[in-house]
């Protein structure tokens, strides 16, 4: 039997604030390693702009892992960097959930849902974990009516991502062998703490490489203070653009050379960890941009180490109550980000299918003009987690 996990993307334990911090610190180490691995694999098949939400994938696979046994469970937990202890994994995601919520400064949400084939009974343990730990809703659905089922799932995803992610799942992914579709949807919308003034936005050249350029709308800011860092080791500059509320920010990592992106990507694990910033007066130039991505995660996950889960020998005996042999048939994600003068909107949806088998001297402002390819990540600062990671190479992609 197959199950499909769709990624867009009640506390069992009572932890002290210090304990919560330690739990999430342990999680962030493995998660950052997983994120870097995903980025490296995406480079192999993407020559242009791309965007990924590793957290959305992580959440869905962690839910699937709660129903996995033996070597299948080991491969998933090791690839995601999760602890071996079931209780510790539950602590992580119980602690994580409250931080993925909106406040009066920004919109942020993470929603989970498990669609179950009518007549297929999930185990009490898996149901309890899905509902109590991952806050997932559970709904019965007829996968044999593939068009109607896909429409139902896509409608939920579209609603949770404020219509930014549409048509996540094709009816072709669903059939009489499908038993479950597990879906996560993550959405963020925030305004800059220091918005760009639209009257300063102007056409400027964006250099695709050392020799070629194309004009694009460049947002400009002068005389503001930002967190800024120059790295000689990475031969790059870092800039942090905070959103209102200060919990989240967009980090831009710009190689010093116009053709320096490849060398920077070769050290992606270091790039995805913010440096020890210093507040500096910085003149900023950043392209206005929008990126949409669709990612087939199955080959990526297999390369990173999750192999058995996609084979007939997979052991997901903790999911179903009737002991059918289950395997993941596919894992997909759609992601979206739009960066403009007022702020940023970002969303992601992922799916996995499971089936039967600074002196008094005048200060000279720093200059940070993102006029050639760069890496960016949208970071939830209070947890030390990158929600979205991407690269911008051309206004034409």
Coordinates of C-alpha atoms in Angstrom, one line a residue:
X1 CA 0.0 0.0 0.0
X2 CA 1.1 3.5 -0.6
X3 CA 0.8 6.8 1.3
X4 CA 1.5 10.3 0.0
X5 CA 3.0 12.9 2.2
X6 CA 2.2 16.4 1.1
X7 CA 4.5 19.2 2.3
X8 CA 3.6 22.8 1.6
X9 CA 5.3 22.6 4.3
X10 CA -1.6 20.0 23.2
X11 CA 1.6 19.8 25.1
X12 CA 2.5 16.3 26.2
X13 CA 5.4 17.6 28.2
X14 CA 5.7 20.7 30.4
X15 CA 9.2 22.1 30.0
X16 CA 11.0 25.0 31.6
X17 CA 12.2 27.9 29.4
X18 CA 15.7 26.6 29.7
X19 CA 14.7 23.1 28.8
X20 CA 12.8 24.4 25.8
X21 CA 15.8 26.3 24.6
X22 CA 18.0 23.2 24.9
X23 CA 15.5 21.0 23.0
X24 CA 15.3 23.4 20.1
X25 CA 19.1 24.0 20.1
X26 CA 19.6 20.3 19.6
X27 CA 17.0 20.2 16.9
X28 CA 18.5 23.2 15.1
X29 CA 21.9 21.6 14.7
X30 CA 20.5 18.6 12.8
X31 CA 17.9 20.7 10.9
X32 CA 20.6 23.1 9.6
X33 CA 22.6 20.2 8.4
X34 CA 19.6 18.8 6.6
X35 CA 18.8 22.2 5.1
X36 CA 22.3 22.5 3.7
X37 CA 22.1 19.0 2.2
X38 CA 18.8 19.8 0.5
X39 CA 20.3 23.0 -0.9
X40 CA 23.3 21.1 -2.3
X41 CA 21.1 18.5 -4.0
X42 CA 18.9 21.2 -5.5
X43 CA 21.9 22.8 -7.1
X44 CA 22.4 19.7 -9.2
X45 CA 19.1 20.2 -11.0
X46 CA 18.5 24.0 -10.8
X47 CA 20.6 26.5 -12.8
X48 CA 18.3 29.4 -12.1
X49 CA 16.5 30.9 -9.1
X50 CA 15.0 28.5 -6.6
X51 CA 13.3 28.4 -3.2
X52 CA 12.8 25.6 -0.7
X53 CA 11.2 25.4 2.7
X54 CA 13.2 22.7 4.5
X55 CA 11.1 23.0 7.7
X56 CA 7.9 22.0 5.9
X57 CA 9.6 18.8 4.6
X58 CA 11.0 18.2 8.1
X59 CA 7.7 18.4 9.8
X60 CA 5.9 16.0 7.5
X61 CA 8.7 13.5 7.5
X62 CA 8.9 13.7 11.3
X63 CA 5.2 12.8 11.4
X64 CA 5.8 9.9 9.1
X65 CA 8.7 8.8 11.2
X66 CA 6.5 8.4 14.2
X67 CA 4.9 5.5 12.4
X68 CA 8.1 4.0 11.1
X69 CA 10.0 1.1 12.6
X70 CA 13.5 -0.4 12.5
X71 CA 15.9 0.7 9.7
X72 CA 13.2 2.7 8.0
X73 CA 12.8 4.9 11.1
X74 CA 16.6 5.0 11.6
X75 CA 17.2 6.4 8.1
X76 CA 14.6 9.1 8.4
X77 CA 15.7 10.3 11.9
X78 CA 19.4 10.3 11.0
X79 CA 18.8 12.2 7.8
X80 CA 16.6 14.8 9.6
X81 CA 19.0 14.9 12.5
X82 CA 16.3 13.9 15.0
X83 CA 17.1 12.1 18.3
X84 CA 16.6 8.4 18.6
X85 CA 14.2 8.9 21.5
X86 CA 10.5 9.1 20.5
X87 CA 9.9 11.2 23.6
X88 CA 12.5 13.7 22.6
X89 CA 11.1 14.0 19.1
X90 CA 7.7 14.7 20.6
X91 CA 9.3 17.4 22.9
X92 CA 10.8 19.1 19.8
X93 CA 7.6 19.4 17.8
X94 CA 5.4 20.2 20.9
X95 CA 7.8 23.0 21.7
X96 CA 8.1 24.2 18.1
X97 CA 4.4 24.6 17.4
X98 CA 3.7 27.7 19.5
X99 CA 6.5 29.6 17.8
X100 CA 4.9 29.1 14.3
X101 CA 2.0 31.4 15.1
X102 CA 1.0 34.9 14.1
X103 CA 1.1 38.0 16.4
X104 CA 0.1 41.6 16.0
X105 CA 3.2 42.3 13.9
X106 CA 3.2 39.6 11.3
X107 CA 1.3 36.6 10.0
X108 CA 2.9 33.2 10.5
X109 CA 1.3 29.8 10.5
X110 CA 2.1 26.1 10.1
X111 CA -0.8 23.7 9.6
X112 CA -0.8 19.9 9.3
X113 CA -3.5 17.6 8.0
X114 CA -3.7 13.8 7.5
X115 CA -6.0 12.5 4.8
X116 CA -6.9 8.9 5.3
X117 CA -8.5 6.5 2.8
X118 CA -12.1 5.6 3.7
X119 CA -12.0 2.2 5.4
X120 CA -8.3 2.4 6.3
X121 CA -7.8 2.5 10.0
X122 CA -4.8 4.3 11.4
X123 CA -3.3 3.1 14.7
X124 CA -4.2 4.8 18.0
X125 CA -0.5 5.8 18.6
X126 CA -0.1 7.4 15.2
X127 CA -3.4 9.2 15.6
X128 CA -2.4 10.5 19.0
X129 CA 1.0 11.7 17.8
X130 CA -0.6 13.4 14.8
X131 CA -3.3 15.2 16.8
X132 CA -1.6 16.0 20.1
X133 CA 2.0 16.6 19.0
X134 CA 1.8 17.9 15.4
X135 CA -1.7 19.5 15.9
X136 CA -2.9 17.7 12.7
X137 CA -6.5 17.5 11.6
X138 CA -7.5 14.0 10.3
X139 CA -10.1 13.5 7.5
X140 CA -11.3 10.5 5.7
X141 CA -11.3 10.7 1.9
X142 CA -11.9 8.5 -1.2
X143 CA -8.6 8.5 -3.1
X144 CA -10.1 6.3 -5.9
X145 CA -12.0 9.5 -6.9
X146 CA -8.7 11.0 -7.6
X147 CA -9.8 14.3 -9.1
X148 CA -12.2 15.1 -6.3
X149 CA -9.7 14.0 -3.7
X150 CA -6.9 16.2 -5.2
X151 CA -9.3 19.1 -5.4
X152 CA -10.2 18.7 -1.7
X153 CA -6.5 18.6 -0.7
X154 CA -5.5 21.5 -2.9
X155 CA -8.4 23.6 -1.6
X156 CA -7.1 23.1 2.0
X157 CA -3.6 24.0 0.9
X158 CA -4.7 27.1 -1.0
X159 CA -6.7 28.3 2.0
X160 CA -3.8 27.8 4.5
X161 CA -1.3 29.6 2.2
X162 CA -3.7 32.5 1.4
X163 CA -3.9 31.3 -2.3
X164 CA -0.2 31.5 -2.8
X165 CA 0.2 27.7 -3.3
X166 CA -2.3 26.2 -5.8
X167 CA -2.6 22.8 -7.3
X168 CA -0.1 21.1 -5.1
X169 CA -1.2 17.6 -5.9
X170 CA -2.1 16.2 -9.3
X171 CA -4.9 13.5 -9.4
X172 CA -2.2 11.3 -11.0
X173 CA -0.5 10.9 -7.6
X174 CA -3.6 9.3 -6.2
X175 CA -5.2 5.9 -6.9
X176 CA -6.8 2.8 -5.3
X177 CA -3.5 2.0 -3.5
X178 CA -3.2 5.3 -1.8
X179 CA -3.8 5.1 2.0
X180 CA -2.7 8.4 3.4
X181 CA -1.7 11.9 2.3
X182 CA 0.1 13.9 5.0
X183 CA 0.2 17.6 4.3
X184 CA 2.0 20.6 5.9
X185 CA 1.4 24.2 4.9
X186 CA 3.6 27.1 6.1
X187 CA 2.7 30.7 5.4
X188 CA 4.5 34.0 6.3
X189 CA 3.7 37.6 5.6
X190 CA 5.6 40.4 7.2
X191 CA 6.5 44.1 6.8
X192 CA 10.0 45.4 7.0
X193 CA 11.0 47.2 10.2
X194 CA 12.7 49.7 7.8
X195 CA 10.6 49.6 4.6
X196 CA 12.0 50.7 1.3
X197 CA 10.6 53.9 -0.1
X198 CA 9.0 53.2 -3.4
X199 CA 10.0 56.5 -4.9
X200 CA 13.7 55.4 -4.7
X201 CA 13.1 52.2 -6.6
X202 CA 14.7 52.4 -10.1
X203 CA 15.9 50.3 -13.0
X204 CA 19.5 49.2 -12.4
X205 CA 21.7 46.6 -14.0
X206 CA 21.7 43.1 -12.4
X207 CA 24.9 41.3 -13.4
X208 CA 24.2 37.6 -14.4
X209 CA 27.9 37.0 -14.4
X210 CA 31.1 39.0 -14.8
X211 CA 30.2 40.3 -18.2
X212 CA 26.4 40.2 -18.8
X213 CA 23.6 42.2 -17.1
X214 CA 19.9 42.9 -17.4
X215 CA 18.0 45.8 -16.0
X216 CA 15.7 45.1 -13.0
X217 CA 13.7 47.1 -10.4
X218 CA 16.2 47.8 -7.6
X219 CA 14.8 48.8 -4.2
X220 CA 17.1 51.4 -2.5
X221 CA 17.6 52.5 1.1
X222 CA 20.0 55.1 2.4
X223 CA 21.3 56.1 5.8
X224 CA 19.6 53.3 7.8
X225 CA 21.3 51.0 10.3
X226 CA 21.3 47.3 9.7
X227 CA 23.1 44.2 11.0
X228 CA 26.1 43.8 8.6
X229 CA 29.1 41.6 8.4
X230 CA 32.0 41.1 6.0
X231 CA 33.5 37.6 5.9
X232 CA 37.0 37.2 4.5
X233 CA 36.7 33.4 4.9
X234 CA 33.6 33.3 2.6
X235 CA 34.6 36.3 0.5
X236 CA 31.1 37.7 1.0
X237 CA 29.0 40.2 2.8
X238 CA 26.0 39.4 5.0
X239 CA 23.0 41.7 5.6
X240 CA 20.1 41.2 7.9
X241 CA 16.8 42.9 7.0
X242 CA 14.4 42.6 10.0
X243 CA 10.6 42.4 9.9
X244 CA 8.4 44.2 12.3
X245 CA 8.3 42.3 15.6
X246 CA 12.0 41.4 15.3
X247 CA 11.3 37.6 15.5
X248 CA 12.0 37.1 11.8
X249 CA 14.4 38.5 9.3
X250 CA 15.7 38.1 5.8
X251 CA 19.4 37.4 5.5
X252 CA 21.2 38.2 2.2
X253 CA 24.6 36.7 1.5
X254 CA 26.3 38.5 -1.4
X255 CA 29.6 37.2 -2.8
X256 CA 32.2 40.0 -3.3
X257 CA 32.7 38.9 -6.9
X258 CA 30.0 39.0 -9.5
X259 CA 30.8 35.4 -10.5
X260 CA 31.4 34.3 -6.9
X261 CA 28.2 32.4 -6.1
X262 CA 29.5 28.9 -6.9
X263 CA 32.4 29.3 -4.5
X264 CA 29.9 30.5 -1.8
X265 CA 27.5 27.6 -2.4
X266 CA 30.4 25.2 -1.9
X267 CA 30.4 26.4 1.8
X268 CA 26.6 26.4 2.2
X269 CA 26.6 25.1 5.7
X270 CA 28.6 28.1 6.9
X271 CA 26.5 30.5 4.8
X272 CA 23.3 29.3 6.4
X273 CA 24.5 30.3 9.9
X274 CA 24.3 34.0 10.6
X275 CA 27.6 35.6 11.6
X276 CA 28.3 37.8 14.6
X277 CA 26.7 40.9 13.1
X278 CA 27.6 44.5 13.9
X279 CA 25.1 47.4 13.5
X280 CA 26.3 49.6 10.7
X281 CA 25.0 52.4 8.6
X282 CA 24.4 50.7 5.3
X283 CA 23.2 51.9 1.9
X284 CA 21.2 49.0 0.5
X285 CA 20.2 47.9 -3.0
X286 CA 18.0 44.8 -3.3
X287 CA 16.1 43.6 -6.4
X288 CA 12.3 43.4 -6.1
X289 CA 11.7 39.7 -6.8
X290 CA 9.3 36.8 -6.8
X291 CA 10.2 33.1 -6.9
X292 CA 8.0 30.1 -7.2
X293 CA 9.4 26.5 -7.1
X294 CA 8.1 23.0 -7.5
X295 CA 10.4 20.3 -6.1
X296 CA 10.2 16.5 -6.4
X297 CA 11.8 15.5 -3.1
X298 CA 12.0 11.7 -3.6
X299 CA 15.4 11.7 -5.4
X300 CA 16.8 14.3 -3.0
X301 CA 15.7 12.4 0.1
X302 CA 17.1 9.1 -1.2
X303 CA 20.5 10.7 -1.9
X304 CA 20.5 12.2 1.6
X305 CA 19.9 8.8 3.1
X306 CA 16.2 8.1 3.2
X307 CA 16.2 5.1 0.9
X308 CA 14.2 2.2 2.5
X309 CA 11.1 4.4 3.0
X310 CA 10.5 4.4 -0.7
X311 CA 11.0 0.6 -1.2
X312 CA 8.6 -2.3 -0.8
X313 CA 10.6 -3.4 2.3
X314 CA 9.7 -0.2 4.2
X315 CA 8.4 -0.7 7.7
X316 CA 5.6 1.8 8.5
X317 CA 3.7 -0.7 10.6
X318 CA 3.1 2.0 13.2
X319 CA 0.8 3.9 10.9
X320 CA -2.0 1.5 10.1
X321 CA -4.0 -0.6 12.5
X322 CA -4.4 -3.5 10.0
X323 CA -0.7 -4.1 9.3
X324 CA -0.7 -3.5 5.6
X325 CA 2.7 -3.0 4.0
X326 CA 3.1 0.7 3.4
X327 CA 5.7 2.7 1.4
X328 CA 6.2 6.3 0.4
X329 CA 5.5 6.7 -3.3
X330 CA 6.4 10.3 -3.6
X331 CA 7.3 13.6 -1.8
X332 CA 6.7 17.0 -3.3
X333 CA 6.8 20.7 -2.4
X334 CA 5.6 24.0 -3.9
X335 CA 7.2 27.1 -2.5
X336 CA 6.6 30.8 -3.1
X337 CA 8.2 34.1 -2.0
X338 CA 7.7 37.7 -3.0
X339 CA 10.0 40.5 -1.7
X340 CA 8.9 44.1 -2.3
X341 CA 9.2 47.5 -0.8
X342 CA 6.9 47.0 2.1
X343 CA 7.9 43.5 3.1
X344 CA 7.7 39.8 2.2
X345 CA 5.2 37.1 1.6
X346 CA 6.3 33.5 1.6
X347 CA 4.5 30.1 1.6
X348 CA 5.3 26.4 1.1
X349 CA 3.4 23.2 0.8
X350 CA 4.8 19.7 0.8
X351 CA 3.4 16.3 0.2
X352 CA 4.5 12.7 0.7
X353 CA 2.4 9.9 -0.8
X354 CA 2.2 6.6 1.0
X355 CA 0.9 3.6 -0.8
X356 CA 0.8 -0.2 -0.6
X357 CA 4.0 -1.5 -1.5
X358 CA 31.1 51.4 14.5
X359 CA 35.3 57.2 16.3
X360 CA 33.9 60.7 16.0
X361 CA 35.3 60.9 12.4
X362 CA 32.5 61.2 9.8
X363 CA 31.1 57.7 9.2
X364 CA 31.2 56.4 5.7
X365 CA 28.2 54.1 5.2
X366 CA 28.8 50.6 4.1
X367 CA 27.5 49.6 0.7
X368 CA 25.4 46.5 0.1
X369 CA 24.1 46.4 -3.4
X370 CA 22.8 43.0 -4.4
X371 CA 23.4 43.6 -8.1
X372 CA 24.6 40.0 -8.9
X373 CA 23.6 36.5 -7.8
X374 CA 23.1 35.9 -4.0
X375 CA 21.8 33.5 -1.4
X376 CA 19.0 34.4 0.9
X377 CA 17.2 32.8 3.9
X378 CA 14.2 33.8 5.9
X379 CA 15.0 33.0 9.5
X380 CA 12.9 32.6 12.6
X381 CA 15.5 34.2 14.9
X382 CA 14.1 33.2 18.2
X383 CA 14.5 29.5 17.3
X384 CA 17.5 29.8 15.1
X385 CA 15.7 28.1 12.2
X386 CA 15.7 29.0 8.5
X387 CA 12.1 28.7 7.3
X388 CA 12.9 29.4 3.6
X389 CA 16.2 29.1 1.8
X390 CA 16.9 30.2 -1.8
X391 CA 19.1 31.7 -4.4
X392 CA 18.5 34.6 -6.8
X393 CA 20.5 34.5 -10.0
X394 CA 18.5 36.4 -12.6
X395 CA 15.4 38.6 -13.0
X396 CA 14.4 36.5 -16.0
X397 CA 13.9 33.2 -14.1

